[in-house]
Amino acid sequence: MYERYIIDGSTFAGEFVLTSNPHTLNGDDLIAITKIIANNIEGEISANRAGALQYIEARKAIVVTCSDCEFVDEIIAPNAWFIEDSGCNLSANAIAVILANARANTGTYAIKRIDVSGGLNIGIGDWSSQAVSDKNYLVANGWTVLYNI
């Protein structure tokens, strides 16, 4: 069982750094956080509907969810086996990094899912050939990858 950290709202502004201590932030006012750094968290990071959030760095997290964070344009989560970033604003490069990290760290996880669909996430037609190759590799190895066309 892993630890779970829900970041669904707070009055924090600017950069929010999670440590190994539990943090649960709830509410509708997660408007001012622009960056979440959670490199010591080995469980789940969830930051949904974060109005100004642009960047998540969670190098040890195994689950990262950030749905409907329309300004998120970069996610660094090399060990995640479940990434939910639908409704964000991921560039082709940001998506390529997510896919390459997943391919490099494929394990025997029960759930293998990446969702980079919806929002302003760049569609597969604008991905690099390596990103498409990584997506195809992941799908061939049992992953679900959802994306924009």
Coordinates of C-alpha atoms in Angstrom, one line a residue:
M1 CA 0.0 0.0 0.0
Y2 CA 1.3 3.4 -0.9
E3 CA 0.7 6.8 0.7
R4 CA -1.8 9.1 -1.0
Y5 CA -1.6 12.9 -1.2
I6 CA -4.6 14.8 -2.5
I7 CA -4.0 18.4 -3.5
D8 CA -7.5 19.5 -4.5
G9 CA -7.4 23.1 -3.2
S10 CA -5.6 25.4 -0.9
T11 CA -4.8 29.0 -0.3
F12 CA -1.1 28.5 -1.1
A13 CA 0.5 30.6 -3.8
G14 CA 3.5 30.1 -6.0
E15 CA 5.5 26.9 -5.5
F16 CA 4.3 24.1 -3.2
V17 CA 6.9 21.6 -2.1
L18 CA 5.7 18.3 -0.6
T19 CA 8.0 16.4 1.7
S20 CA 7.6 13.0 3.2
N21 CA 5.0 14.3 5.6
P22 CA 1.3 13.8 4.7
H23 CA -0.4 16.6 3.0
T24 CA -4.1 16.8 2.1
L25 CA -5.3 20.1 0.7
N26 CA -9.0 20.3 -0.2
G27 CA -11.3 23.0 -1.5
D28 CA -12.0 25.0 -4.7
D29 CA -9.3 27.6 -4.3
L30 CA -6.2 25.9 -5.6
I31 CA -5.9 28.8 -7.9
A32 CA -2.5 30.3 -7.0
I33 CA -0.2 27.2 -7.0
T34 CA 1.9 27.2 -10.1
K35 CA 4.4 24.4 -9.3
I36 CA 4.3 21.2 -7.2
I37 CA 7.5 19.5 -6.4
A38 CA 7.1 16.2 -4.6
N39 CA 10.3 14.2 -5.2
N40 CA 10.2 12.4 -1.9
I41 CA 6.6 11.1 -2.3
E42 CA 6.6 7.5 -3.4
G43 CA 2.8 7.1 -3.5
E44 CA 0.1 9.1 -5.3
I45 CA 0.0 12.8 -6.1
S46 CA -3.4 14.1 -7.1
A47 CA -3.8 17.8 -8.1
N48 CA -7.1 18.2 -10.0
R49 CA -8.7 21.4 -11.2
A50 CA -5.7 23.5 -10.2
G51 CA -6.3 26.8 -11.9
A52 CA -2.7 28.1 -12.2
L53 CA -0.7 24.9 -11.9
Q54 CA 1.9 24.6 -14.7
Y55 CA 4.4 22.1 -13.5
I56 CA 4.5 18.8 -11.5
E57 CA 7.7 17.1 -10.5
A58 CA 7.2 13.8 -8.6
R59 CA 10.2 11.7 -9.4
K60 CA 9.3 8.8 -7.0
A61 CA 5.5 8.9 -7.3
I62 CA 3.9 5.8 -8.8
V63 CA 0.6 7.5 -9.5
V64 CA 0.2 11.1 -10.7
T65 CA -3.2 12.6 -11.5
C66 CA -3.8 16.1 -12.7
S67 CA -7.1 16.3 -14.6
D68 CA -8.5 19.5 -15.9
C69 CA -5.4 21.5 -15.0
E70 CA -5.5 23.6 -18.2
F71 CA -2.2 25.3 -17.8
V72 CA -0.1 22.2 -16.9
D73 CA 2.5 21.9 -19.6
E74 CA 5.2 19.7 -17.9
I75 CA 5.0 16.6 -15.7
I76 CA 8.2 14.9 -14.5
A77 CA 7.2 11.5 -13.0
P78 CA 9.7 8.9 -14.3
N79 CA 8.5 6.1 -12.0
A80 CA 4.8 6.5 -12.4
W81 CA 2.7 3.6 -13.8
F82 CA -0.5 5.6 -13.8
I83 CA -0.6 9.1 -15.2
E84 CA -3.9 10.9 -15.6
D85 CA -3.3 14.3 -17.3
S86 CA -6.5 14.7 -19.3
G87 CA -7.6 18.2 -19.9
C88 CA -4.2 19.7 -19.5
N89 CA -1.9 21.7 -21.9
L90 CA 0.9 19.3 -22.6
S91 CA 3.3 20.0 -25.4
A92 CA 4.6 17.3 -27.8
N93 CA 7.9 17.4 -25.9
A94 CA 6.1 17.0 -22.5
I95 CA 4.1 14.0 -23.8
A96 CA 7.3 12.5 -25.3
V97 CA 9.0 12.7 -21.9
I98 CA 6.1 11.0 -20.1
L99 CA 6.0 8.2 -22.7
A100 CA 9.8 7.7 -22.7
N101 CA 9.9 7.5 -18.9
A102 CA 7.1 5.0 -18.9
R103 CA 8.8 2.8 -21.5
A104 CA 12.1 2.9 -19.6
N105 CA 10.4 1.9 -16.4
T106 CA 7.9 -0.7 -17.5
G107 CA 7.4 -3.1 -14.6
T108 CA 4.8 -5.7 -13.6
Y109 CA 2.3 -3.2 -12.4
A110 CA -1.4 -4.1 -12.3
I111 CA -2.5 -0.8 -13.8
K112 CA -0.5 0.7 -16.7
R113 CA -2.3 3.8 -17.9
I114 CA -1.4 7.1 -19.4
D115 CA -4.1 9.6 -20.3
V116 CA -2.9 12.7 -22.2
S117 CA -6.3 13.3 -23.9
G118 CA -8.6 16.3 -23.8
G119 CA -7.9 19.9 -23.0
L120 CA -5.1 21.5 -25.1
N121 CA -2.8 18.5 -25.0
I122 CA -1.0 18.1 -28.3
G123 CA -2.5 15.4 -30.5
I124 CA -0.6 12.4 -31.7
G125 CA -0.2 13.9 -35.2
D126 CA 2.2 16.4 -33.8
W127 CA 4.2 14.0 -31.7
S128 CA 7.8 13.0 -32.6
S129 CA 8.3 9.6 -34.3
Q130 CA 10.0 8.4 -31.0
A131 CA 7.0 9.4 -28.9
V132 CA 4.7 7.5 -31.3
S133 CA 7.1 4.5 -31.1
D134 CA 7.1 4.7 -27.3
K135 CA 3.3 4.8 -27.3
N136 CA 3.1 1.8 -29.6
Y137 CA 5.6 -0.1 -27.4
L138 CA 3.6 0.6 -24.3
V139 CA 0.3 -0.5 -25.9
A140 CA 1.9 -3.7 -27.2
N141 CA 3.0 -4.4 -23.6
G142 CA -0.4 -4.0 -22.0
W143 CA -0.5 -0.3 -21.3
T144 CA -3.5 1.9 -22.1
V145 CA -2.6 5.2 -23.6
L146 CA -5.3 7.8 -24.3
Y147 CA -4.5 10.8 -26.4
N148 CA -5.8 13.5 -28.7
I149 CA -5.8 12.9 -32.4

